[in-house]
PDB file of C-alpha atoms in Angstrom:
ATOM      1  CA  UNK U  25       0.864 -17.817   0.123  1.00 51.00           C
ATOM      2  CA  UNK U  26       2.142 -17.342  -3.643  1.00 59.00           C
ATOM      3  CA  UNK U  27       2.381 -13.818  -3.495  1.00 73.00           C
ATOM      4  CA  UNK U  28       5.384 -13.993  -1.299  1.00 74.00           C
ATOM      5  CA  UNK U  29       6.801 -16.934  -2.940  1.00 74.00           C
ATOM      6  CA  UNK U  30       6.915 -15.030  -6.443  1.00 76.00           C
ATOM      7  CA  UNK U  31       8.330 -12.092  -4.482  1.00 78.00           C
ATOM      8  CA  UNK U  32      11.433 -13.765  -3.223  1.00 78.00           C
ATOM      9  CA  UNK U  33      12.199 -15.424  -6.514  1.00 79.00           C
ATOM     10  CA  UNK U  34      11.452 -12.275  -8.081  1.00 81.00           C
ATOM     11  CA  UNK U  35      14.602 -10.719  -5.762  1.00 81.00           C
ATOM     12  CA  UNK U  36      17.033 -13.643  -6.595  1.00 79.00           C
ATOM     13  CA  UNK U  37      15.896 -13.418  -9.795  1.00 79.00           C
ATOM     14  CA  UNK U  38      17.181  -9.541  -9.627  1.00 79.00           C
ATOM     15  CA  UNK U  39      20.222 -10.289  -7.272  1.00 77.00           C
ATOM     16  CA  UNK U  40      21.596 -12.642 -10.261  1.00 72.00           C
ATOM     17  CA  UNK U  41      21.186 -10.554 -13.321  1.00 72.00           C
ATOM     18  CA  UNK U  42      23.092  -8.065 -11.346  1.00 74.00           C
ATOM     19  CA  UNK U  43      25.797  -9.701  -9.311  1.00 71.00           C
ATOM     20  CA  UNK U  44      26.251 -13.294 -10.631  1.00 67.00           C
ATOM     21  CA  UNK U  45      25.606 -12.747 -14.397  1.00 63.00           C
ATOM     22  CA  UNK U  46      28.325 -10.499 -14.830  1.00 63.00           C
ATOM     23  CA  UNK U  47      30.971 -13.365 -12.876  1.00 65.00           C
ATOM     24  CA  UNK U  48      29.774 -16.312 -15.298  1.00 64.00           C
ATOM     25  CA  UNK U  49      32.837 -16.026 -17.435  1.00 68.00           C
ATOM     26  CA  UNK U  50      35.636 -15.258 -14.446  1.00 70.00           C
ATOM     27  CA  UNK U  51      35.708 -18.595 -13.797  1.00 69.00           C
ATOM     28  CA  UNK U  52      36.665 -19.785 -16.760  1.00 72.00           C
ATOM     29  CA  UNK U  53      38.514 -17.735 -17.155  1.00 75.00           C
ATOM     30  CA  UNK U  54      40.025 -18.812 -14.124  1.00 75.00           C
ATOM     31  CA  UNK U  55      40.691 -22.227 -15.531  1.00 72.00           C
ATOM     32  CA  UNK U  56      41.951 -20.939 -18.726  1.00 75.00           C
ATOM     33  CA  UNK U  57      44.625 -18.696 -17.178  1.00 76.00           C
ATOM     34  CA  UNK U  58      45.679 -21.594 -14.733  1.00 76.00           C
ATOM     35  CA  UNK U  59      46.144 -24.332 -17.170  1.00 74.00           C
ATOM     36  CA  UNK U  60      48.327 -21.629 -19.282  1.00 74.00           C
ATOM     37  CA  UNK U  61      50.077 -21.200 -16.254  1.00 75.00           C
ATOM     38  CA  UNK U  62      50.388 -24.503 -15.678  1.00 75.00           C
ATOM     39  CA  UNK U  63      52.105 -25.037 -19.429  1.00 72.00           C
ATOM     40  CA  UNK U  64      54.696 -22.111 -18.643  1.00 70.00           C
ATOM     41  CA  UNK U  65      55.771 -23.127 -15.414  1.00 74.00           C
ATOM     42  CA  UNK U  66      56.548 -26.708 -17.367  1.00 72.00           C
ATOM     43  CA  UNK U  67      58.105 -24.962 -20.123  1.00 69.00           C
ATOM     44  CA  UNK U  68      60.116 -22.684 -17.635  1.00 69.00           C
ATOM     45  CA  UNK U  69      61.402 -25.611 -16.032  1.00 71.00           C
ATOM     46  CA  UNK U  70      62.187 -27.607 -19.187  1.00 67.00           C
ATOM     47  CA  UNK U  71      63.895 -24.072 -20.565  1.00 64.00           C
ATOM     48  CA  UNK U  72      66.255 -24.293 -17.320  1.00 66.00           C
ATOM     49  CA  UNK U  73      66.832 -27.523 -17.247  1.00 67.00           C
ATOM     50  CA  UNK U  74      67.682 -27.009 -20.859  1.00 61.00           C
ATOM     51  CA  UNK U  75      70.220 -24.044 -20.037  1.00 60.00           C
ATOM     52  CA  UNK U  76      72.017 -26.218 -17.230  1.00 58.00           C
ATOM     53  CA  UNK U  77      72.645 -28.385 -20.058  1.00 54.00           C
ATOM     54  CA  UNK U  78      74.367 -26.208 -22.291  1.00 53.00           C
ATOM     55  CA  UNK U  79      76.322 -24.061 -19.443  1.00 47.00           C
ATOM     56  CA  UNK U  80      74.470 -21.125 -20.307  1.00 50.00           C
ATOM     57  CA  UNK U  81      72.682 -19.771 -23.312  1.00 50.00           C
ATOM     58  CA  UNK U  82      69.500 -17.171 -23.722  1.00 59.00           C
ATOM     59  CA  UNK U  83      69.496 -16.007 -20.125  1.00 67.00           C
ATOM     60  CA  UNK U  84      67.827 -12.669 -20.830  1.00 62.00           C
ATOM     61  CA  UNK U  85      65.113 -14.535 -22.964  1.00 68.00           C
ATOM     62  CA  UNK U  86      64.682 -16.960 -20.394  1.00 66.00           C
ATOM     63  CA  UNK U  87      64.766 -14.246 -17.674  1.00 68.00           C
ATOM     64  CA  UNK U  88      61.714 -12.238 -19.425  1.00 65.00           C
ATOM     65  CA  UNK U  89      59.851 -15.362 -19.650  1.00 70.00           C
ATOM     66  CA  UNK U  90      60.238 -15.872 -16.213  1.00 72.00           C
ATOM     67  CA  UNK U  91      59.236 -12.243 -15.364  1.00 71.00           C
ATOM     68  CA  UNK U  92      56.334 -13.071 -17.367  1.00 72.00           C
ATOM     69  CA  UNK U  93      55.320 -15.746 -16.062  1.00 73.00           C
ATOM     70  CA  UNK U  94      55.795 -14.564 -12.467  1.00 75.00           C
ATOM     71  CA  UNK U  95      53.512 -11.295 -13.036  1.00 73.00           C
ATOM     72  CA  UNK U  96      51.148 -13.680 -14.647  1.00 75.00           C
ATOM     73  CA  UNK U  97      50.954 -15.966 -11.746  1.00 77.00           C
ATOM     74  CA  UNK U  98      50.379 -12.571  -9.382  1.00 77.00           C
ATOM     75  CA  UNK U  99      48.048 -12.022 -11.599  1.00 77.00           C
ATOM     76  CA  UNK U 100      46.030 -15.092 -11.731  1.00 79.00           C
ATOM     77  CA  UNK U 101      46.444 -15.033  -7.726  1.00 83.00           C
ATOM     78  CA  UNK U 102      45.465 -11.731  -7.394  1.00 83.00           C
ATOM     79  CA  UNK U 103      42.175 -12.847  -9.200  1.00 82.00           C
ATOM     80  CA  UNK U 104      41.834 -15.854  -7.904  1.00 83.00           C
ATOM     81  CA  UNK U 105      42.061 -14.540  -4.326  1.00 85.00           C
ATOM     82  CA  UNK U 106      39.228 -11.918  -5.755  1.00 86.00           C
ATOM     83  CA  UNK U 107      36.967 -14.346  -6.879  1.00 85.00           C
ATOM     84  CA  UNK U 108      37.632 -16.056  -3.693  1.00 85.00           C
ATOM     85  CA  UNK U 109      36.562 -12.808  -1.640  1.00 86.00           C
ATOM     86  CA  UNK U 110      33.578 -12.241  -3.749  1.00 86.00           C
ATOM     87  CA  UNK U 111      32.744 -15.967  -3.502  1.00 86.00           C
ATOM     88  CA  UNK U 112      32.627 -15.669   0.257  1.00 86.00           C
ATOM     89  CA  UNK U 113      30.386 -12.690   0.044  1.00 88.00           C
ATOM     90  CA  UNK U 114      28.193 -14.418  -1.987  1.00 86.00           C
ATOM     91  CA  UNK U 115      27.994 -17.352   0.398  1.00 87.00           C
ATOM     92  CA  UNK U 116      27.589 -14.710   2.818  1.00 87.00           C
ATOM     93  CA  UNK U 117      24.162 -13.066   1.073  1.00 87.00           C
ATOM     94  CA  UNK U 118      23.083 -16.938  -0.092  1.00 88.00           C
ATOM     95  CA  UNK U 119      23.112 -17.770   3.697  1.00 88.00           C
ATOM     96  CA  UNK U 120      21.486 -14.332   4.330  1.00 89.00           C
ATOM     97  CA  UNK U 121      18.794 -14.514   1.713  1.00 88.00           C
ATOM     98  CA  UNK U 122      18.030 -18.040   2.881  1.00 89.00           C
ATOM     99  CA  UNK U 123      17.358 -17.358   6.092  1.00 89.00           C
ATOM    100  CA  UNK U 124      15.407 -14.256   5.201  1.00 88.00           C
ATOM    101  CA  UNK U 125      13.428 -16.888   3.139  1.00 89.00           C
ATOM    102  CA  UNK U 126      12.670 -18.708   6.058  1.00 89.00           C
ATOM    103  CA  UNK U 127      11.727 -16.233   8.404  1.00 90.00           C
ATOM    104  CA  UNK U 128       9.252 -14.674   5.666  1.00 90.00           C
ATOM    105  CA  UNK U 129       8.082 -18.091   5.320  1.00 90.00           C
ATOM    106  CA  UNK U 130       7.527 -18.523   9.661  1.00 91.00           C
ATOM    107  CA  UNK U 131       5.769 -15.620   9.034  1.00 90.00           C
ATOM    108  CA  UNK U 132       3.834 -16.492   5.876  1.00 90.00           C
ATOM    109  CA  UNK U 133       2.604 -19.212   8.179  1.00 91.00           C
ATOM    110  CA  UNK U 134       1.735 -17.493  11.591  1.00 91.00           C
ATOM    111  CA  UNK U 135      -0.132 -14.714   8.425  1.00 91.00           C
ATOM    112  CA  UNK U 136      -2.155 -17.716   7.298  1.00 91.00           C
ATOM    113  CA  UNK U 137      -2.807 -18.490  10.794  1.00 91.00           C
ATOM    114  CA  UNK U 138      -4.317 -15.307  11.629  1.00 91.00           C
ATOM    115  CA  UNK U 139      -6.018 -14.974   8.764  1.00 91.00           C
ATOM    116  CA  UNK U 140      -7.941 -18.260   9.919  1.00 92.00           C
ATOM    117  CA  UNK U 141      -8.515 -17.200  13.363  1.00 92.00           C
ATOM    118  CA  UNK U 142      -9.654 -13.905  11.750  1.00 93.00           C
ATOM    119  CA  UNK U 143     -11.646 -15.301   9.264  1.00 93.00           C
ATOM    120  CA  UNK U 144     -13.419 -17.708  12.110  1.00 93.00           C
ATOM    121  CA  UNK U 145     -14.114 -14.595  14.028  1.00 93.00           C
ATOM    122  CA  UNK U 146     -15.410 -12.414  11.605  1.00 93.00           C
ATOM    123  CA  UNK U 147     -17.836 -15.261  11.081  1.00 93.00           C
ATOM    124  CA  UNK U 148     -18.506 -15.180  14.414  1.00 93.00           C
ATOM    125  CA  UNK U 149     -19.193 -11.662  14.411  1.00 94.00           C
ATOM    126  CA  UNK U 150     -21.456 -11.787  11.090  1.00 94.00           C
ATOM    127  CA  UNK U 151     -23.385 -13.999  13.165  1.00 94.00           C
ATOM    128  CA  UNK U 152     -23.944 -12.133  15.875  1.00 94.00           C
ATOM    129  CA  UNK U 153     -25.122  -8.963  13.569  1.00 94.00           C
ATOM    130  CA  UNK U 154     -27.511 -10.616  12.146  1.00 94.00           C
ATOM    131  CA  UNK U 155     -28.969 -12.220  15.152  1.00 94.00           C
ATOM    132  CA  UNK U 156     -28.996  -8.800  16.614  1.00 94.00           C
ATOM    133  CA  UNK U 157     -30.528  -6.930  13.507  1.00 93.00           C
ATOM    134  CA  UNK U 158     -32.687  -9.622  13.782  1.00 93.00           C
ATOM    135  CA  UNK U 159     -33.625  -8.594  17.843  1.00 94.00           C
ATOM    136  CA  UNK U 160     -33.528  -5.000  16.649  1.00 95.00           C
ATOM    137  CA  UNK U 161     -36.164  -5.708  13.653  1.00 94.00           C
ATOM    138  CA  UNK U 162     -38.426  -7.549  16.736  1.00 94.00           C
ATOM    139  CA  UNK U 163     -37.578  -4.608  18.977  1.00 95.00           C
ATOM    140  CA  UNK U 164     -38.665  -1.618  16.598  1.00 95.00           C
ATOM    141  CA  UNK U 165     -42.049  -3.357  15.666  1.00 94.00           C
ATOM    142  CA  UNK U 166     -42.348  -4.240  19.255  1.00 94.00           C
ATOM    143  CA  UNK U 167     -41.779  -0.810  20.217  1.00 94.00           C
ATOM    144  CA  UNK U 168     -43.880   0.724  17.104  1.00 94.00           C
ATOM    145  CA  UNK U 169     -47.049  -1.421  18.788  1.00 94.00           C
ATOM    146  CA  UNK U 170     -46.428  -0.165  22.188  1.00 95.00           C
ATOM    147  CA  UNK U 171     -46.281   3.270  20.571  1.00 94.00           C
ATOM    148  CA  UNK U 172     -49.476   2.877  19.224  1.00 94.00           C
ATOM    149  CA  UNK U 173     -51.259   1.303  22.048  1.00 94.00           C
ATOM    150  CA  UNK U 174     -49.697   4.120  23.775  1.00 94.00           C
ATOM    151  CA  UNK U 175     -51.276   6.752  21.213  1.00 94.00           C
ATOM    152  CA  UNK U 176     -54.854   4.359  21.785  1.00 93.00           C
ATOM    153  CA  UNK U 177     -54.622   4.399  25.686  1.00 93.00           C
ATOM    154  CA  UNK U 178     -53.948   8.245  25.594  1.00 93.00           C
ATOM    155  CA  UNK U 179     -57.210   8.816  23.355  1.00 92.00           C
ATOM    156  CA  UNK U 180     -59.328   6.860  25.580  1.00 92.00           C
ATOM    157  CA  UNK U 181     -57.778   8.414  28.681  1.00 92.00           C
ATOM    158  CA  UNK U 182     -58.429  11.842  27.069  1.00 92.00           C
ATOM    159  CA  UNK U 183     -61.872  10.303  26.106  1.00 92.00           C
ATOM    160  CA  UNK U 184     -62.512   9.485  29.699  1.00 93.00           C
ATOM    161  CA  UNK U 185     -61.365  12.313  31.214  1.00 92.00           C
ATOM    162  CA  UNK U 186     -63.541  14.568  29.301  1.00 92.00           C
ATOM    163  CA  UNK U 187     -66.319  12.313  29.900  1.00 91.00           C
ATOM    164  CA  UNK U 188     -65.865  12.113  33.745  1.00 92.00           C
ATOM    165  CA  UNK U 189     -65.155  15.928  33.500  1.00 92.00           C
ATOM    166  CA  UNK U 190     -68.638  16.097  32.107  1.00 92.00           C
ATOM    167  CA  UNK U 191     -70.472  13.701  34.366  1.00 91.00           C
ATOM    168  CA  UNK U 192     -69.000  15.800  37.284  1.00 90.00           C
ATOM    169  CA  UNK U 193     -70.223  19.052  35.784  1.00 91.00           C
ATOM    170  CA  UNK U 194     -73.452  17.937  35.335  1.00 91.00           C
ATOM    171  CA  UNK U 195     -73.193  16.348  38.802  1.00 91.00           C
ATOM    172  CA  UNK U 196     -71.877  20.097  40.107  1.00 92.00           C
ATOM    173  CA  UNK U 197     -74.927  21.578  38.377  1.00 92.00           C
ATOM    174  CA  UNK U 198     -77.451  19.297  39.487  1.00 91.00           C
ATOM    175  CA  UNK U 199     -75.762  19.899  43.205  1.00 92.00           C
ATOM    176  CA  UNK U 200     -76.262  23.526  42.365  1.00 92.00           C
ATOM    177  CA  UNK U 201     -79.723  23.663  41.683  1.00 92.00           C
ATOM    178  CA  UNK U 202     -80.429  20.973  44.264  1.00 92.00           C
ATOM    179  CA  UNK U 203     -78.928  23.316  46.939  1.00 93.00           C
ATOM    180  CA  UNK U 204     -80.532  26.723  45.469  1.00 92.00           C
ATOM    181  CA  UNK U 205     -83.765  24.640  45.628  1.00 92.00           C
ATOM    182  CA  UNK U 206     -83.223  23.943  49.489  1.00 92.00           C
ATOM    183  CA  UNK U 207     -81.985  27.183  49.916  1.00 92.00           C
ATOM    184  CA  UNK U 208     -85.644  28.894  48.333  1.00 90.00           C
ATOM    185  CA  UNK U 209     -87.475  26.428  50.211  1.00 92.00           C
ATOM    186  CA  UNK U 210     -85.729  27.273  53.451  1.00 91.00           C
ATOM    187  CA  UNK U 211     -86.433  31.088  53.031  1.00 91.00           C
ATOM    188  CA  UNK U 212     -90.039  30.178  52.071  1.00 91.00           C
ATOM    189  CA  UNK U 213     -90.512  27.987  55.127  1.00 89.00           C
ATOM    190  CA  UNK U 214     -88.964  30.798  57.715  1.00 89.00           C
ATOM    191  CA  UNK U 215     -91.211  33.543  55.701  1.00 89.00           C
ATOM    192  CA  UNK U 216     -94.343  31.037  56.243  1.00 89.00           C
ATOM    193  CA  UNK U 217     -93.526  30.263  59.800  1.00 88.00           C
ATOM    194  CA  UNK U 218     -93.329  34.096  60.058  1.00 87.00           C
ATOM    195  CA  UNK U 219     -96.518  34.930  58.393  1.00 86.00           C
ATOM    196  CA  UNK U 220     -98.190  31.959  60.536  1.00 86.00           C
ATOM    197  CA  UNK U 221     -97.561  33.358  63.799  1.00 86.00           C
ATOM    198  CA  UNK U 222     -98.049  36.928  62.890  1.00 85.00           C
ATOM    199  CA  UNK U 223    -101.486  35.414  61.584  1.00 83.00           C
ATOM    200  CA  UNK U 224    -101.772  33.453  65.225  1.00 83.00           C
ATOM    201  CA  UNK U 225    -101.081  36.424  66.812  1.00 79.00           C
ATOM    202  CA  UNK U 226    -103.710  38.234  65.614  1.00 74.00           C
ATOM    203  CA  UNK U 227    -106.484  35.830  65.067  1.00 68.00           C
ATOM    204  CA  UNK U 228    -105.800  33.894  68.079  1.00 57.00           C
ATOM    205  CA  UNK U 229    -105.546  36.535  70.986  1.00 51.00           C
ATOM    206  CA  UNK U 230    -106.259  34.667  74.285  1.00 52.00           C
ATOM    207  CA  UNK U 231    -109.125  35.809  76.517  1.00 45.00           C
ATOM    208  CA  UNK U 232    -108.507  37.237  80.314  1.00 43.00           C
ATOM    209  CA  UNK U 233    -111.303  34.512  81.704  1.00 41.00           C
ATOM    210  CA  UNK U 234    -110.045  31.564  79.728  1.00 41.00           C
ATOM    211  CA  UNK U 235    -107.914  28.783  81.287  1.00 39.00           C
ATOM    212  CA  UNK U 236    -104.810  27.292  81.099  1.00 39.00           C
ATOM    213  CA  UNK U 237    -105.910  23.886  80.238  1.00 40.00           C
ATOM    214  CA  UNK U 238    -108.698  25.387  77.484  1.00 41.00           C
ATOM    215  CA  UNK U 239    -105.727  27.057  75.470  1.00 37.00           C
ATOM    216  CA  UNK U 240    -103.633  23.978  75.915  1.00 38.00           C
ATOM    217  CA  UNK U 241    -106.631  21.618  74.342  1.00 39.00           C
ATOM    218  CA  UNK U 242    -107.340  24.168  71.096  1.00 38.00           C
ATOM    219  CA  UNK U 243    -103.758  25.025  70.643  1.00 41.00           C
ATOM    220  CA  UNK U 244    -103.337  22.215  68.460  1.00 42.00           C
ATOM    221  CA  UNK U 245    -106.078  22.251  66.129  1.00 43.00           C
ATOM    222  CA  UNK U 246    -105.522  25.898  65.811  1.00 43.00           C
ATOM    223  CA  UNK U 247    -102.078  25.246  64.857  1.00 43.00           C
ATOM    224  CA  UNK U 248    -103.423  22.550  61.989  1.00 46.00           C
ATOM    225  CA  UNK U 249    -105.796  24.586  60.564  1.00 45.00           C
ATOM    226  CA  UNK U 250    -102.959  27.319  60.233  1.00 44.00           C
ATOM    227  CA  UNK U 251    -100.678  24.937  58.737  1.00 45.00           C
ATOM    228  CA  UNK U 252    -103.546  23.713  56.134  1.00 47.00           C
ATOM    229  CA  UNK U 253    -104.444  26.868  55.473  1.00 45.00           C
ATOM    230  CA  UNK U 254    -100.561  28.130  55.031  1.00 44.00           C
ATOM    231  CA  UNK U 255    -100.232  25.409  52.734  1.00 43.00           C
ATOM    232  CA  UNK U 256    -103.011  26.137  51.040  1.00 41.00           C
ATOM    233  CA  UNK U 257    -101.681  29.763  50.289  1.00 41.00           C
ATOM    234  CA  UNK U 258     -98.350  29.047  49.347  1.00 39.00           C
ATOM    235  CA  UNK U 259     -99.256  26.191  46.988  1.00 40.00           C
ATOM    236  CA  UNK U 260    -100.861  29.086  44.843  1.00 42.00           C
ATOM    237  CA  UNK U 261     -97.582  30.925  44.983  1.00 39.00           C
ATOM    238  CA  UNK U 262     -95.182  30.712  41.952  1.00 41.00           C
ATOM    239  CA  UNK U 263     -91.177  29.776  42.782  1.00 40.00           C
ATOM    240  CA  UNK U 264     -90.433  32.731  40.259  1.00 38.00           C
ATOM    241  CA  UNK U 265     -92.641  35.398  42.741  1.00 38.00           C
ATOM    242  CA  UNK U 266     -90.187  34.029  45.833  1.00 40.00           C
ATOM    243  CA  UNK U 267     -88.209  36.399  47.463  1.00 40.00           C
ATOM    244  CA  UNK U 268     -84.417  35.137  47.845  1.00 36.00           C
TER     245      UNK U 268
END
């Protein structure tokens, strides 16, 4: 609020030294000249009066005073008619300059006033940035935790995705051998069967006098002792000597 304040009277300050400095002597000036007019126009008129009197006297002294006197009062009305002028103008800036004062100082005052209202925002705003750094700090280590339990639940999925990966190879393996073990025992049991009825065939050739219901009783038997004696054979046989 000074800063203005010292700016203005800084101006008038200015404004006087160079237009109302210079004028500080014109008006006495002024008075001076108008009092000594003032004494000749009394001794003008006493000098006439005085001339009436005698019927007649100095009239060409008395007619150079006059002339001098008259050029002196155009003179002094020619300046005082200046002054008046430059008086006016002065008025003129003094009403100028005043009002220029005033409308800095409406404005000086709406200035403060938004300087407040910017000074209450701008707290407002501080505010708010530091309750949002303060959401941003909470955010990042937040955000660096979920990172890293990220990172953690990656590793363990990797973890049990190898290990499940491995379990199912294993698995796949054992399946393997499991079915190449059914597959050998398969092929062992058709080349058993095989061997057991060429081995019926030939042991067990059924006589032209024999009947239907003698085969039918010793068929079985037959069939068990075969079987025992198949097993028997192929229990001596090594799974490495298998055919596939």
């Amino acid at each position: 609020m000074g800063s203005w304040k010292d700016h203005v009277r800084a101006r008038l300050r200015q404004r006087d030294q160079t237009e109302k400095v210079p004028h500080v002597g014109v008006f006495t000036s002024l008075a001076q000249l108008e009092e000594r007019f003032e004494i000749r126009k009394q001794i003008l008129d006493d000098v006439q009066s005085k001339s009436l009197e005698r019927g007649g006297g100095d009239t060409r002294c008395l007619h150079l005073e006059l002339r001098e006197s008259e050029h002196l009062a155009d003179k002094l009305s020619q300046t005082v008619s200046d002054l008046a002028a430059v008086l006016h103008v002065k008025e003129a800036e003094l009403q100028y300059w005043q009002s220029r004062v005033s409308q800095y100082r409406q404005e000086a005052l709406q200035l403060a006033k938004g300087s407040k209202t910017l000074k209450v925002t701008l707290s407002e705003f501080e505010y708010t940035i530091e309750c949002q750094s303060k959401e941003l700090s909470a955010l990042c280590a937040e955000h660096k935790r979920l990172k890293e339990a990220l990172a953690q639940a990656w590793s363990e999925k990797e973890k049990l995705l190898q290990r499940w990966m491995e379990e199912k190879r294993v698995e796949a393996d054992r399946l393997n051998k499991y079915n190449d073990t059914q597959e050998r025992w398969r092929r062992l049991a058709k080349q058993l069967k095989k061997h057991l009825l060429r081995k019926m065939g030939k042991e067990y050739v059924p006589a032209g006098t024999s009947s239907c219901s003698d085969t039918t009783e010793t068929s079985p038997s037959v069939i068990q002792i075969i079987l025992s004696s198949g097993i028997k054979t192929t229990t001596n046989i090594h799974p490495g000597q298998m055919g596939p």
